[in-house]
Backbone as numpy.savetxt, mean C-alpha at the origin, in Angstrom:
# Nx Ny Nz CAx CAy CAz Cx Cy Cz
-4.24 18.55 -15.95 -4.20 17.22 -15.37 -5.12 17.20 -14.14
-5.74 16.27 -14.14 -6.73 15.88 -12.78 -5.87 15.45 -11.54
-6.46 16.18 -10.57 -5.94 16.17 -9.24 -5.87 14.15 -9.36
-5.26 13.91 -8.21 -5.17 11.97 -8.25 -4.55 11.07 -9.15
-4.05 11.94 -10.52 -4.02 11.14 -11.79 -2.56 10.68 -11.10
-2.05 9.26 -11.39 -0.80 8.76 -11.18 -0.14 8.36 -12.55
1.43 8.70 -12.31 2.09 8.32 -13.20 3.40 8.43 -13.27
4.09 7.70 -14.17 5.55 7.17 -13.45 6.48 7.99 -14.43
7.08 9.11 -13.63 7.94 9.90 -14.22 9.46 9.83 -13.63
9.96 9.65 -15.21 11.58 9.40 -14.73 11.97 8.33 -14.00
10.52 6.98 -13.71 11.12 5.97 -12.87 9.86 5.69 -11.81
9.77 6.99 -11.62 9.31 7.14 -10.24 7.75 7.16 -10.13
6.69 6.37 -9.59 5.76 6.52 -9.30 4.99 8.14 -9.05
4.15 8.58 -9.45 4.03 9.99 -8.72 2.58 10.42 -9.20
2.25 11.39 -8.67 0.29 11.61 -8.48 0.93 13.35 -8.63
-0.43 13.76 -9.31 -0.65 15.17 -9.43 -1.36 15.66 -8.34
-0.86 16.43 -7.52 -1.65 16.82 -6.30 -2.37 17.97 -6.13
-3.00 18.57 -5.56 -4.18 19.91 -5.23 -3.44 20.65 -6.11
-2.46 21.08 -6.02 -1.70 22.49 -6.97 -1.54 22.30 -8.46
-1.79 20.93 -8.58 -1.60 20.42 -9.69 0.06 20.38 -10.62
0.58 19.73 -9.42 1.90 19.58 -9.82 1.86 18.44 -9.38
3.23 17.94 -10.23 3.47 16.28 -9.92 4.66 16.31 -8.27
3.87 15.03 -7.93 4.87 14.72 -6.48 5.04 13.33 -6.97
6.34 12.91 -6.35 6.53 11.61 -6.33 5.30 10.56 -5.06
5.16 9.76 -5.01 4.19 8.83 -4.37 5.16 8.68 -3.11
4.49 8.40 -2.20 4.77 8.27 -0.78 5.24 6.57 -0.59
6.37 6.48 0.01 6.21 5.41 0.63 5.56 4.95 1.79
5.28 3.68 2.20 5.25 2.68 3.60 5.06 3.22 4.66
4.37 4.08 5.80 4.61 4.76 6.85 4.69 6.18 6.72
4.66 6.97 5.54 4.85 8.19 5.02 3.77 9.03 5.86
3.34 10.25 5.81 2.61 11.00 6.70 1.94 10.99 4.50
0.07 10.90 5.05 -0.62 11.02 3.65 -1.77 11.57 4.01
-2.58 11.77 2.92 -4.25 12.72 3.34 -5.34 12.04 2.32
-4.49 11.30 1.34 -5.38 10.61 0.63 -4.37 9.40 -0.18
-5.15 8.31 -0.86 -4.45 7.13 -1.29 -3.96 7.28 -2.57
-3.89 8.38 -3.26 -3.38 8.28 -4.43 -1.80 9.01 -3.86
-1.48 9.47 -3.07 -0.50 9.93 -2.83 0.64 8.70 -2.54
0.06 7.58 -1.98 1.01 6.52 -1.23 1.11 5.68 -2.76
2.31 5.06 -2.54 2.61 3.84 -3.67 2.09 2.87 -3.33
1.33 2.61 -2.30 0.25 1.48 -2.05 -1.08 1.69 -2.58
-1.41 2.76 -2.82 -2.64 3.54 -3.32 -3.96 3.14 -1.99
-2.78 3.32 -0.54 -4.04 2.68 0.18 -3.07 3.94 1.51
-4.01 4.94 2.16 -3.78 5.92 3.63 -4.92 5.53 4.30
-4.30 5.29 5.39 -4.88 4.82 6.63 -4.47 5.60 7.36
-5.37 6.10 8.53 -5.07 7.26 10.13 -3.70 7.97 9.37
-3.41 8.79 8.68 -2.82 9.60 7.93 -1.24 9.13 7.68
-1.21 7.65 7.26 -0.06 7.08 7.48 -0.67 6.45 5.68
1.04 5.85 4.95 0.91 5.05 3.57 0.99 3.70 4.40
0.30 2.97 3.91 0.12 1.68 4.78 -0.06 0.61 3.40
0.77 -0.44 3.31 0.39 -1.63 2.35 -0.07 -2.94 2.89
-1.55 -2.47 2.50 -2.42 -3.44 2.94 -2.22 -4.92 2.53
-2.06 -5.29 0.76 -1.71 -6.09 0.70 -0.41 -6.84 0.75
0.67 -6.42 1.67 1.65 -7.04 2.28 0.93 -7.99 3.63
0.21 -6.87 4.16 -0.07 -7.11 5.51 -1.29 -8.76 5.11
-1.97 -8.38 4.11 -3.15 -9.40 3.78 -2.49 -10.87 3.12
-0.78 -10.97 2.69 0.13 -11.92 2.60 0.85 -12.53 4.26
1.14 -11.26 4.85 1.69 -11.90 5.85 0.44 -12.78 6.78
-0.56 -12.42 7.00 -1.84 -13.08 7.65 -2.23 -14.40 6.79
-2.11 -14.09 5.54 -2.34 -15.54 5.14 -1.25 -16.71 5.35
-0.07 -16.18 5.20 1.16 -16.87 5.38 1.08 -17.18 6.94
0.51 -16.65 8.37 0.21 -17.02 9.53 -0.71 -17.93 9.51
-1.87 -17.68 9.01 -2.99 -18.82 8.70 -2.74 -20.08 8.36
-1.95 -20.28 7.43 -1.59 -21.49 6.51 -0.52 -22.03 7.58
0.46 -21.80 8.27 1.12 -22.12 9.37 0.12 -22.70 10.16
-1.02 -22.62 10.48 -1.75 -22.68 12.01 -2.36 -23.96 11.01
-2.94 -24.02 9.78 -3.80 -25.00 9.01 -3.09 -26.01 9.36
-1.63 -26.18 8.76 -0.33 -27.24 8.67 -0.27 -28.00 10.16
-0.35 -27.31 11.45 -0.11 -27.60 12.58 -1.24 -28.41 12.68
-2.13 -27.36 12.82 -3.44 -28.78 12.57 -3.56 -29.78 11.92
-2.84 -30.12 10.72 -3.04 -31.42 9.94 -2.06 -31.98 10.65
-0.71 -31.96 10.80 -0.09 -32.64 11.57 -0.60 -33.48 12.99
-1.44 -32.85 13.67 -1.96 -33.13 15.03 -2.98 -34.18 14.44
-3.93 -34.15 13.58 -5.19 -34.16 13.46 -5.06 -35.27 12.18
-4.06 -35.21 11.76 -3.87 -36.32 10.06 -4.54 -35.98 9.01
């Protein structure tokens, strides 16, 4: 099996890592070294980070600020 390969065993999300054994996938805030390890498939400054939560909550702020403006503005 190739180092990175993901796949859901027993339920569970999980990536074959350097030793080439399966690990389960990292959650949200997890300590990571690369993105196939996180269930976001996204490590940032050595943290699992879900970007596209974060890229919902900013739009969901945006669209708040649009609304305010039409209200003011008609």
């Amino acid at each position: 099996v190739i180092q990175g390969t993901r796949v859901i065993i027993k339920g569970n999300p999980s990536y074959c890592d350097i030793d080439s054994k399966w690990q389960i996938q990292k959650e949200e805030n997890k300590d990571c070294q690369n993105n196939y390890e996180c269930k976001s498939n996204f490590c940032s400054n050595n943290a699992c980070y879900d970007i596209s939560k974060e890229m919902m909550e900013t739009k969901n702020i945006v669209q708040k600020i649009l609304d305010w403006f039409k209200k003011i503005f008609g």
